[in-house]
PDB file of C-alpha atoms in Angstrom:
ATOM      1  CA  MET A 547     -15.650-147.744 111.673  1.00  0.00           C
ATOM      2  CA  LEU A 548     -13.343-150.375 110.852  1.00  0.00           C
ATOM      3  CA  ASP A 549     -10.667-147.896 112.666  1.00  0.00           C
ATOM      4  CA  ASN A 550     -12.098-148.455 116.142  1.00  0.00           C
ATOM      5  CA  VAL A 551     -11.712-152.295 116.352  1.00  0.00           C
ATOM      6  CA  THR A 552      -9.279-153.457 118.719  1.00  0.00           C
ATOM      7  CA  ILE A 553      -7.401-156.273 119.247  1.00  0.00           C
ATOM      8  CA  ASN A 554      -9.120-157.281 122.421  1.00  0.00           C
ATOM      9  CA  GLN A 555     -12.445-157.463 120.621  1.00  0.00           C
ATOM     10  CA  LEU A 556     -11.263-159.527 117.850  1.00  0.00           C
ATOM     11  CA  ARG A 557      -9.790-162.081 120.849  1.00  0.00           C
ATOM     12  CA  ALA A 558     -13.339-162.090 122.726  1.00  0.00           C
ATOM     13  CA  PHE A 559     -14.473-162.802 119.488  1.00  0.00           C
ATOM     14  CA  VAL A 560     -11.876-165.819 118.695  1.00  0.00           C
ATOM     15  CA  ALA A 561     -13.007-166.637 122.136  1.00  0.00           C
ATOM     16  CA  VAL A 562     -16.642-166.903 121.817  1.00  0.00           C
ATOM     17  CA  CYS A 563     -16.127-169.167 118.586  1.00  0.00           C
ATOM     18  CA  ASP A 564     -13.193-171.524 120.657  1.00  0.00           C
ATOM     19  CA  GLN A 565     -15.334-172.185 123.673  1.00  0.00           C
ATOM     20  CA  GLY A 566     -18.896-172.058 122.585  1.00  0.00           C
ATOM     21  CA  SER A 567     -20.297-169.564 124.966  1.00  0.00           C
ATOM     22  CA  PHE A 568     -19.979-165.756 126.146  1.00  0.00           C
ATOM     23  CA  SER A 569     -19.247-167.627 129.509  1.00  0.00           C
ATOM     24  CA  GLY A 570     -16.376-169.783 128.494  1.00  0.00           C
ATOM     25  CA  ALA A 571     -14.596-166.735 126.880  1.00  0.00           C
ATOM     26  CA  ALA A 572     -15.190-164.758 129.818  1.00  0.00           C
ATOM     27  CA  ARG A 573     -13.734-167.363 131.557  1.00  0.00           C
ATOM     28  CA  LYS A 574     -10.916-167.956 129.301  1.00  0.00           C
ATOM     29  CA  LEU A 575     -10.645-164.282 129.179  1.00  0.00           C
ATOM     30  CA  ALA A 576     -10.218-163.799 132.844  1.00  0.00           C
ATOM     31  CA  ARG A 577     -12.571-161.001 132.184  1.00  0.00           C
ATOM     32  CA  ALA A 578     -16.479-160.217 133.008  1.00  0.00           C
ATOM     33  CA  GLN A 579     -19.406-161.344 130.729  1.00  0.00           C
ATOM     34  CA  SER A 580     -20.419-158.173 130.398  1.00  0.00           C
ATOM     35  CA  ALA A 581     -17.241-157.115 128.911  1.00  0.00           C
ATOM     36  CA  ILE A 582     -16.936-159.664 126.601  1.00  0.00           C
ATOM     37  CA  SER A 583     -20.485-158.790 125.045  1.00  0.00           C
ATOM     38  CA  HIS A 584     -19.699-155.375 124.988  1.00  0.00           C
ATOM     39  CA  ALA A 585     -17.006-156.505 122.887  1.00  0.00           C
ATOM     40  CA  ILE A 586     -18.661-158.401 120.653  1.00  0.00           C
ATOM     41  CA  LYS A 587     -21.257-155.646 120.206  1.00  0.00           C
ATOM     42  CA  ALA A 588     -18.940-152.908 119.435  1.00  0.00           C
ATOM     43  CA  LEU A 589     -17.298-155.242 117.342  1.00  0.00           C
ATOM     44  CA  GLU A 590     -20.168-156.005 115.011  1.00  0.00           C
ATOM     45  CA  SER A 591     -21.026-152.279 114.831  1.00  0.00           C
ATOM     46  CA  ALA A 592     -17.158-151.518 113.517  1.00  0.00           C
ATOM     47  CA  PHE A 593     -18.292-153.960 111.058  1.00  0.00           C
ATOM     48  CA  ASP A 594     -21.818-153.836 110.267  1.00  0.00           C
ATOM     49  CA  VAL A 595     -22.562-156.892 110.655  1.00  0.00           C
ATOM     50  CA  GLU A 596     -24.103-159.725 113.086  1.00  0.00           C
ATOM     51  CA  LEU A 597     -21.606-162.568 113.921  1.00  0.00           C
ATOM     52  CA  PHE A 598     -23.910-165.076 116.167  1.00  0.00           C
ATOM     53  CA  GLU A 599     -27.431-166.129 116.030  1.00  0.00           C
ATOM     54  CA  ARG A 600     -29.191-164.096 118.612  1.00  0.00           C
ATOM     55  CA  ASN A 601     -31.877-167.040 118.823  1.00  0.00           C
ATOM     56  CA  THR A 602     -29.937-169.577 120.199  1.00  0.00           C
ATOM     57  CA  ARG A 603     -28.817-170.432 123.206  1.00  0.00           C
ATOM     58  CA  LYS A 604     -25.223-171.260 122.157  1.00  0.00           C
ATOM     59  CA  ALA A 605     -22.788-168.927 120.465  1.00  0.00           C
ATOM     60  CA  GLN A 606     -23.665-170.191 116.732  1.00  0.00           C
ATOM     61  CA  LEU A 607     -22.186-168.421 113.984  1.00  0.00           C
ATOM     62  CA  THR A 608     -23.621-166.334 111.297  1.00  0.00           C
ATOM     63  CA  ALA A 609     -22.471-166.339 107.915  1.00  0.00           C
ATOM     64  CA  ALA A 610     -20.931-163.733 108.188  1.00  0.00           C
ATOM     65  CA  GLY A 611     -19.195-164.477 111.727  1.00  0.00           C
ATOM     66  CA  ARG A 612     -17.999-167.781 109.682  1.00  0.00           C
ATOM     67  CA  SER A 613     -16.240-165.745 107.314  1.00  0.00           C
ATOM     68  CA  LEU A 614     -14.620-163.125 109.169  1.00  0.00           C
ATOM     69  CA  LEU A 615     -13.666-165.542 111.408  1.00  0.00           C
ATOM     70  CA  PRO A 616     -10.048-166.742 109.737  1.00  0.00           C
ATOM     71  CA  ASP A 617      -9.101-163.144 109.435  1.00  0.00           C
ATOM     72  CA  ALA A 618      -9.570-162.397 113.144  1.00  0.00           C
ATOM     73  CA  ARG A 619      -7.341-165.345 113.774  1.00  0.00           C
ATOM     74  CA  ALA A 620      -4.998-163.925 111.276  1.00  0.00           C
ATOM     75  CA  VAL A 621      -4.495-160.857 112.915  1.00  0.00           C
ATOM     76  CA  ILE A 622      -4.190-162.386 116.399  1.00  0.00           C
ATOM     77  CA  SER A 623      -1.631-164.381 114.784  1.00  0.00           C
ATOM     78  CA  ARG A 624       0.261-161.633 113.634  1.00  0.00           C
ATOM     79  CA  THR A 625       0.120-159.222 116.478  1.00  0.00           C
ATOM     80  CA  GLU A 626       1.633-161.869 118.267  1.00  0.00           C
ATOM     81  CA  GLU A 627       4.381-162.436 115.910  1.00  0.00           C
ATOM     82  CA  MET A 628       5.115-158.827 116.353  1.00  0.00           C
ATOM     83  CA  LYS A 629       5.071-158.743 120.055  1.00  0.00           C
ATOM     84  CA  ASN A 630       7.689-161.622 119.921  1.00  0.00           C
ATOM     85  CA  ARG A 631       9.843-159.785 116.989  1.00  0.00           C
ATOM     86  CA  ALA A 632       9.521-156.423 119.381  1.00  0.00           C
ATOM     87  CA  GLY A 633      10.483-158.285 122.719  1.00  0.00           C
ATOM     88  CA  ALA A 634      13.924-159.772 120.859  1.00  0.00           C
ATOM     89  CA  ILE A 635      14.473-156.374 119.353  1.00  0.00           C
ATOM     90  CA  ALA A 636      14.149-154.722 122.784  1.00  0.00           C
ATOM     91  CA  LYS A 637      16.123-157.226 124.549  1.00  0.00           C
ATOM     92  CA  ALA A 638      19.117-157.726 122.228  1.00  0.00           C
ATOM     93  CA  GLY A 639      18.251-154.808 119.294  1.00  0.00           C
ATOM     94  CA  VAL A 640      18.574-155.586 115.713  1.00  0.00           C
ATOM     95  CA  PRO A 641      21.347-157.574 114.326  1.00  0.00           C
ATOM     96  CA  GLN A 642      23.085-156.436 111.687  1.00  0.00           C
ATOM     97  CA  VAL A 643      25.068-158.385 109.553  1.00  0.00           C
ATOM     98  CA  SER A 644      26.599-157.275 105.751  1.00  0.00           C
ATOM     99  CA  VAL A 645      29.038-159.666 104.411  1.00  0.00           C
ATOM    100  CA  ALA A 646      30.367-159.856 100.978  1.00  0.00           C
ATOM    101  CA  VAL A 647      30.709-163.495  99.351  1.00  0.00           C
ATOM    102  CA  ASP A 648      33.209-164.897  96.687  1.00  0.00           C
ATOM    103  CA  ALA A 649      30.986-165.828  93.936  1.00  0.00           C
ATOM    104  CA  TYR A 650      33.442-168.815  93.789  1.00  0.00           C
ATOM    105  CA  PHE A 651      32.056-169.781  97.233  1.00  0.00           C
ATOM    106  CA  PRO A 652      28.908-173.358  97.649  1.00  0.00           C
ATOM    107  CA  ARG A 653      25.898-171.473  97.405  1.00  0.00           C
ATOM    108  CA  THR A 654      23.934-174.173  98.604  1.00  0.00           C
ATOM    109  CA  HIS A 655      26.168-174.017 101.859  1.00  0.00           C
ATOM    110  CA  LEU A 656      25.845-170.450 102.050  1.00  0.00           C
ATOM    111  CA  ILE A 657      21.915-170.855 101.844  1.00  0.00           C
ATOM    112  CA  ASP A 658      21.727-173.144 104.703  1.00  0.00           C
ATOM    113  CA  CYS A 659      23.616-171.068 106.642  1.00  0.00           C
ATOM    114  CA  LEU A 660      21.901-167.932 106.571  1.00  0.00           C
ATOM    115  CA  ARG A 661      18.803-170.226 107.243  1.00  0.00           C
ATOM    116  CA  THR A 662      20.113-171.437 110.155  1.00  0.00           C
ATOM    117  CA  LEU A 663      21.099-167.857 111.098  1.00  0.00           C
ATOM    118  CA  GLN A 664      18.068-166.466 110.425  1.00  0.00           C
ATOM    119  CA  GLU A 665      16.008-169.213 112.865  1.00  0.00           C
ATOM    120  CA  GLU A 666      18.432-168.378 115.742  1.00  0.00           C
ATOM    121  CA  PHE A 667      18.716-164.271 114.930  1.00  0.00           C
ATOM    122  CA  PRO A 668      15.339-164.160 113.892  1.00  0.00           C
ATOM    123  CA  THR A 669      15.528-159.970 113.933  1.00  0.00           C
ATOM    124  CA  ALA A 670      18.508-159.947 112.427  1.00  0.00           C
ATOM    125  CA  ALA A 671      18.905-157.451 108.934  1.00  0.00           C
ATOM    126  CA  ILE A 672      21.097-159.141 106.547  1.00  0.00           C
ATOM    127  CA  ASN A 673      23.260-157.133 103.741  1.00  0.00           C
ATOM    128  CA  LEU A 674      24.780-159.889 101.467  1.00  0.00           C
ATOM    129  CA  ARG A 675      26.868-158.913  98.436  1.00  0.00           C
ATOM    130  CA  ILE A 676      28.125-161.531  95.815  1.00  0.00           C
ATOM    131  CA  THR A 677      31.664-160.778  94.592  1.00  0.00           C
ATOM    132  CA  THR A 678      34.601-161.581  92.684  1.00  0.00           C
ATOM    133  CA  MET A 679      38.206-162.066  93.406  1.00  0.00           C
ATOM    134  CA  GLN A 680      39.063-158.364  95.918  1.00  0.00           C
ATOM    135  CA  GLY A 681      35.992-156.843  94.998  1.00  0.00           C
ATOM    136  CA  GLY A 682      34.762-158.105  99.282  1.00  0.00           C
ATOM    137  CA  GLU A 683      37.624-156.697 100.867  1.00  0.00           C
ATOM    138  CA  ASN A 684      37.069-153.300  98.973  1.00  0.00           C
ATOM    139  CA  LEU A 685      33.558-153.437 100.366  1.00  0.00           C
ATOM    140  CA  VAL A 686      35.212-154.507 103.876  1.00  0.00           C
ATOM    141  CA  LEU A 687      37.603-151.134 103.308  1.00  0.00           C
ATOM    142  CA  GLU A 688      35.025-149.221 102.753  1.00  0.00           C
ATOM    143  CA  ARG A 689      32.757-150.037 105.237  1.00  0.00           C
ATOM    144  CA  VAL A 690      30.108-151.582 103.169  1.00  0.00           C
ATOM    145  CA  CYS A 691      30.385-154.496 105.080  1.00  0.00           C
ATOM    146  CA  ALA A 692      31.682-155.869 107.949  1.00  0.00           C
ATOM    147  CA  LEU A 693      33.075-159.257 106.645  1.00  0.00           C
ATOM    148  CA  ALA A 694      34.440-160.719 103.478  1.00  0.00           C
ATOM    149  CA  VAL A 695      34.409-164.109 102.301  1.00  0.00           C
ATOM    150  CA  THR A 696      37.409-164.140  99.939  1.00  0.00           C
ATOM    151  CA  ILE A 697      39.557-166.639  98.539  1.00  0.00           C
ATOM    152  CA  GLU A 698      43.378-166.644  99.936  1.00  0.00           C
ATOM    153  CA  ASN A 699      45.093-166.403  96.802  1.00  0.00           C
ATOM    154  CA  VAL A 700      43.922-163.821  95.578  1.00  0.00           C
ATOM    155  CA  PRO A 701      46.259-160.568  97.110  1.00  0.00           C
ATOM    156  CA  GLU A 702      45.080-158.455  99.768  1.00  0.00           C
ATOM    157  CA  VAL A 703      43.815-155.395  99.467  1.00  0.00           C
ATOM    158  CA  ASN A 704      45.293-153.828 102.277  1.00  0.00           C
ATOM    159  CA  PRO A 705      47.431-155.896 104.550  1.00  0.00           C
ATOM    160  CA  GLU A 706      47.735-153.057 106.717  1.00  0.00           C
ATOM    161  CA  ALA A 707      43.827-152.325 107.255  1.00  0.00           C
ATOM    162  CA  ILE A 708      42.542-155.940 106.812  1.00  0.00           C
ATOM    163  CA  GLU A 709      43.329-159.319 108.993  1.00  0.00           C
ATOM    164  CA  ARG A 710      42.228-163.019 107.405  1.00  0.00           C
ATOM    165  CA  ARG A 711      41.706-166.171 109.074  1.00  0.00           C
ATOM    166  CA  TRP A 712      41.457-169.455 107.349  1.00  0.00           C
ATOM    167  CA  LEU A 713      37.905-170.593 106.687  1.00  0.00           C
ATOM    168  CA  ARG A 714      37.232-173.352 104.462  1.00  0.00           C
ATOM    169  CA  GLU A 715      38.372-175.124 101.387  1.00  0.00           C
ATOM    170  CA  ALA A 716      36.643-176.141  97.898  1.00  0.00           C
ATOM    171  CA  GLU A 717      37.782-178.707  94.849  1.00  0.00           C
ATOM    172  CA  MET A 718      38.532-177.141  91.576  1.00  0.00           C
ATOM    173  CA  VAL A 719      38.644-179.251  88.639  1.00  0.00           C
ATOM    174  CA  THR A 720      39.349-178.590  85.097  1.00  0.00           C
ATOM    175  CA  VAL A 721      36.481-178.637  82.673  1.00  0.00           C
ATOM    176  CA  CYS A 722      35.155-178.038  79.032  1.00  0.00           C
ATOM    177  CA  ALA A 723      32.615-179.130  76.703  1.00  0.00           C
ATOM    178  CA  PRO A 724      32.643-182.756  75.128  1.00  0.00           C
ATOM    179  CA  SER A 725      32.696-181.243  71.609  1.00  0.00           C
ATOM    180  CA  TYR A 726      36.222-178.740  72.301  1.00  0.00           C
ATOM    181  CA  PRO A 727      39.148-180.471  71.211  1.00  0.00           C
ATOM    182  CA  LEU A 728      40.909-180.679  74.501  1.00  0.00           C
ATOM    183  CA  ALA A 729      38.044-183.115  75.194  1.00  0.00           C
ATOM    184  CA  SER A 730      39.393-185.473  72.535  1.00  0.00           C
ATOM    185  CA  ILE A 731      42.861-185.358  73.661  1.00  0.00           C
ATOM    186  CA  PRO A 732      44.501-188.641  75.340  1.00  0.00           C
ATOM    187  CA  LYS A 733      44.869-187.842  79.358  1.00  0.00           C
ATOM    188  CA  PRO A 734      46.495-186.633  80.866  1.00  0.00           C
ATOM    189  CA  ILE A 735      46.749-183.122  79.043  1.00  0.00           C
ATOM    190  CA  PRO A 736      49.911-181.376  78.930  1.00  0.00           C
ATOM    191  CA  VAL A 737      50.016-177.710  80.634  1.00  0.00           C
ATOM    192  CA  ASP A 738      51.520-176.516  76.812  1.00  0.00           C
ATOM    193  CA  GLU A 739      48.821-178.227  75.076  1.00  0.00           C
ATOM    194  CA  PHE A 740      45.984-175.984  77.311  1.00  0.00           C
ATOM    195  CA  GLY A 741      48.234-172.764  76.531  1.00  0.00           C
ATOM    196  CA  ARG A 742      46.876-173.456  72.968  1.00  0.00           C
ATOM    197  CA  ARG A 743      43.267-173.311  73.715  1.00  0.00           C
ATOM    198  CA  THR A 744      41.028-170.675  75.099  1.00  0.00           C
ATOM    199  CA  GLN A 745      40.453-170.628  79.035  1.00  0.00           C
ATOM    200  CA  ILE A 746      37.951-168.760  80.229  1.00  0.00           C
ATOM    201  CA  VAL A 747      38.882-166.964  83.053  1.00  0.00           C
ATOM    202  CA  VAL A 748      36.809-165.024  85.878  1.00  0.00           C
ATOM    203  CA  THR A 749      37.935-161.619  86.906  1.00  0.00           C
ATOM    204  CA  ASP A 750      36.318-158.253  87.826  1.00  0.00           C
ATOM    205  CA  ASN A 751      35.911-154.883  87.670  1.00  0.00           C
ATOM    206  CA  GLN A 752      38.632-153.569  90.087  1.00  0.00           C
ATOM    207  CA  PRO A 753      41.620-151.570  88.534  1.00  0.00           C
ATOM    208  CA  GLU A 754      44.976-154.249  87.862  1.00  0.00           C
ATOM    209  CA  ALA A 755      42.021-156.459  88.147  1.00  0.00           C
ATOM    210  CA  GLU A 756      44.308-158.750  85.435  1.00  0.00           C
ATOM    211  CA  LYS A 757      46.858-159.237  88.560  1.00  0.00           C
ATOM    212  CA  THR A 758      44.844-160.790  90.337  1.00  0.00           C
ATOM    213  CA  GLN A 759      43.767-164.128  87.860  1.00  0.00           C
ATOM    214  CA  GLN A 760      44.561-167.549  89.162  1.00  0.00           C
ATOM    215  CA  GLY A 761      45.377-170.841  87.294  1.00  0.00           C
ATOM    216  CA  VAL A 762      45.554-169.313  83.966  1.00  0.00           C
ATOM    217  CA  ALA A 763      47.747-171.508  81.582  1.00  0.00           C
ATOM    218  CA  GLY A 764      48.343-169.130  78.852  1.00  0.00           C
ATOM    219  CA  LYS A 765      48.008-166.207  76.756  1.00  0.00           C
ATOM    220  CA  ARG A 766      44.287-166.904  75.248  1.00  0.00           C
ATOM    221  CA  GLN A 767      41.894-165.796  77.588  1.00  0.00           C
ATOM    222  CA  TRP A 768      38.105-164.680  77.462  1.00  0.00           C
ATOM    223  CA  LEU A 769      37.559-162.376  80.240  1.00  0.00           C
ATOM    224  CA  VAL A 770      34.277-162.648  82.630  1.00  0.00           C
ATOM    225  CA  ASN A 771      32.896-161.486  86.071  1.00  0.00           C
ATOM    226  CA  ASP A 772      30.249-163.667  86.085  1.00  0.00           C
ATOM    227  CA  LEU A 773      31.290-166.534  87.221  1.00  0.00           C
ATOM    228  CA  GLY A 774      27.178-168.215  85.883  1.00  0.00           C
ATOM    229  CA  ALA A 775      28.486-166.716  82.936  1.00  0.00           C
ATOM    230  CA  LYS A 776      31.549-168.524  82.670  1.00  0.00           C
ATOM    231  CA  ARG A 777      30.048-171.689  83.568  1.00  0.00           C
ATOM    232  CA  ASP A 778      27.641-170.824  80.192  1.00  0.00           C
ATOM    233  CA  LEU A 779      30.207-170.251  77.795  1.00  0.00           C
ATOM    234  CA  LEU A 780      32.355-173.522  79.069  1.00  0.00           C
ATOM    235  CA  LYS A 781      28.714-175.471  78.387  1.00  0.00           C
ATOM    236  CA  ALA A 782      28.615-173.697  75.442  1.00  0.00           C
ATOM    237  CA  GLY A 783      32.469-175.312  73.858  1.00  0.00           C
ATOM    238  CA  LEU A 784      33.687-171.869  74.034  1.00  0.00           C
ATOM    239  CA  GLY A 785      36.701-172.505  75.743  1.00  0.00           C
ATOM    240  CA  TRP A 786      38.155-174.051  78.800  1.00  0.00           C
ATOM    241  CA  GLY A 787      38.280-173.360  82.784  1.00  0.00           C
ATOM    242  CA  HIS A 788      38.280-174.181  86.563  1.00  0.00           C
ATOM    243  CA  LEU A 789      35.622-174.384  88.816  1.00  0.00           C
ATOM    244  CA  PRO A 790      34.325-175.384  91.912  1.00  0.00           C
ATOM    245  CA  ARG A 791      33.498-178.722  91.818  1.00  0.00           C
ATOM    246  CA  HIS A 792      29.992-178.100  93.490  1.00  0.00           C
ATOM    247  CA  LEU A 793      28.967-176.023  90.609  1.00  0.00           C
ATOM    248  CA  VAL A 794      29.069-178.443  88.123  1.00  0.00           C
ATOM    249  CA  SER A 795      28.585-181.731  89.803  1.00  0.00           C
ATOM    250  CA  GLU A 796      25.085-181.568  87.882  1.00  0.00           C
ATOM    251  CA  ASP A 797      26.918-180.808  84.520  1.00  0.00           C
ATOM    252  CA  LEU A 798      28.990-183.373  84.900  1.00  0.00           C
ATOM    253  CA  ALA A 799      26.763-186.472  86.017  1.00  0.00           C
ATOM    254  CA  SER A 800      24.725-185.289  83.165  1.00  0.00           C
ATOM    255  CA  GLY A 801      27.688-185.093  80.416  1.00  0.00           C
ATOM    256  CA  GLN A 802      27.446-181.543  79.605  1.00  0.00           C
ATOM    257  CA  LEU A 803      30.273-181.089  80.767  1.00  0.00           C
ATOM    258  CA  VAL A 804      33.870-183.397  81.109  1.00  0.00           C
ATOM    259  CA  GLU A 805      36.664-183.278  83.820  1.00  0.00           C
ATOM    260  CA  LEU A 806      40.162-183.102  82.146  1.00  0.00           C
ATOM    261  CA  GLU A 807      43.394-184.341  83.884  1.00  0.00           C
ATOM    262  CA  ARG A 808      46.285-182.419  84.148  1.00  0.00           C
ATOM    263  CA  HIS A 809      49.850-184.071  83.310  1.00  0.00           C
ATOM    264  CA  ALA A 810      52.485-181.922  86.147  1.00  0.00           C
ATOM    265  CA  TRP A 811      50.083-179.358  86.692  1.00  0.00           C
ATOM    266  CA  HIS A 812      48.998-179.584  90.216  1.00  0.00           C
ATOM    267  CA  MET A 813      46.270-177.073  90.916  1.00  0.00           C
ATOM    268  CA  GLY A 814      45.047-177.797  95.004  1.00  0.00           C
ATOM    269  CA  PRO A 815      41.946-176.897  96.717  1.00  0.00           C
ATOM    270  CA  LEU A 816      40.279-173.127  96.617  1.00  0.00           C
ATOM    271  CA  THR A 817      40.559-171.934  99.774  1.00  0.00           C
ATOM    272  CA  PHE A 818      38.480-169.542 101.961  1.00  0.00           C
ATOM    273  CA  VAL A 819      39.333-166.791 103.984  1.00  0.00           C
ATOM    274  CA  VAL A 820      36.855-164.552 105.568  1.00  0.00           C
ATOM    275  CA  SER A 821      38.489-161.031 106.076  1.00  0.00           C
ATOM    276  CA  GLN A 822      37.744-157.990 108.279  1.00  0.00           C
ATOM    277  CA  ARG A 823      38.668-154.767 109.427  1.00  0.00           C
ATOM    278  CA  ARG A 824      41.840-155.161 111.749  1.00  0.00           C
ATOM    279  CA  GLY A 825      40.679-154.397 115.354  1.00  0.00           C
ATOM    280  CA  TYR A 826      37.064-154.836 114.722  1.00  0.00           C
ATOM    281  CA  ASP A 827      34.980-156.824 117.145  1.00  0.00           C
ATOM    282  CA  LEU A 828      32.430-159.045 115.450  1.00  0.00           C
ATOM    283  CA  SER A 829      29.053-159.242 117.013  1.00  0.00           C
ATOM    284  CA  PRO A 830      27.144-162.834 118.461  1.00  0.00           C
ATOM    285  CA  CYS A 831      25.306-162.595 115.374  1.00  0.00           C
ATOM    286  CA  GLU A 832      28.567-162.070 113.348  1.00  0.00           C
ATOM    287  CA  SER A 833      30.695-165.233 114.842  1.00  0.00           C
ATOM    288  CA  ARG A 834      27.855-167.093 114.802  1.00  0.00           C
ATOM    289  CA  LEU A 835      27.811-166.244 110.628  1.00  0.00           C
ATOM    290  CA  VAL A 836      31.352-167.566 110.044  1.00  0.00           C
ATOM    291  CA  GLU A 837      30.877-169.910 112.164  1.00  0.00           C
ATOM    292  CA  LEU A 838      28.705-171.458 110.187  1.00  0.00           C
ATOM    293  CA  LEU A 839      30.538-170.612 106.879  1.00  0.00           C
ATOM    294  CA  GLY A 840      33.236-172.773 108.683  1.00  0.00           C
ATOM    295  CA  ARG A 841      31.572-176.273 109.026  1.00  0.00           C
ATOM    296  CA  PRO A 842      32.335-178.868 106.483  1.00  0.00           C
TER     297      PRO A 842
END
């Protein structure tokens, strides 16, 4: 019998409760009082319970009615939400945003941008891939993603097919655990001294990935394909490496990592670019995401 319950019956039920009478519900819903009464009787028949006391002049709920009222309100609320979403889809369609974001990109900022995008485009479907090195641009070439947030000095996969534009920068720091030998060497530390120690380097699973390593000081390297793993290895005292300051600010503050001062070895900020296929026109939703990602 529950399949026979209609949204109009639930609206009548909630209106009677809110207005305190059948006549008040009829006025609120602009319907005949007899139609309200019929809706309540049909609802009671479907539920096989009485919703209102029959021996009172006012519309007084039974115990069953009090128990079911929150459910009725919830169903109506979800129905309104569905109507609004359907209206937005009918008006603008379902925006699709497929983006690959390099693991070095500030995660908190990325989440804030996606939260804002969700508020402005509530029907948008997001396909987010976290990548390293050339992985993002490969996904763009394969048409898995429309956009890729890439590190500028990583070689382009195919310059003829992909175009880049500047997005933002992030400060890099050189760090190690306080127990690691480099932490006790007088600062600033020469490049040769870094080269004698094990450097933790992020790479990826792409062919010839070692050619895209950045900021490498020597041959003694441990390669990992996950930024979180690199951070954990550094905190464990297994080597030294470069990481974005936003990622290790808490570790530096707590003393789990220490910042190493480099001598005669300048390392600029990490520059991020947006990569897309040449000639590809961004949708309004995609353009807005790029705008948000580039904000300070």
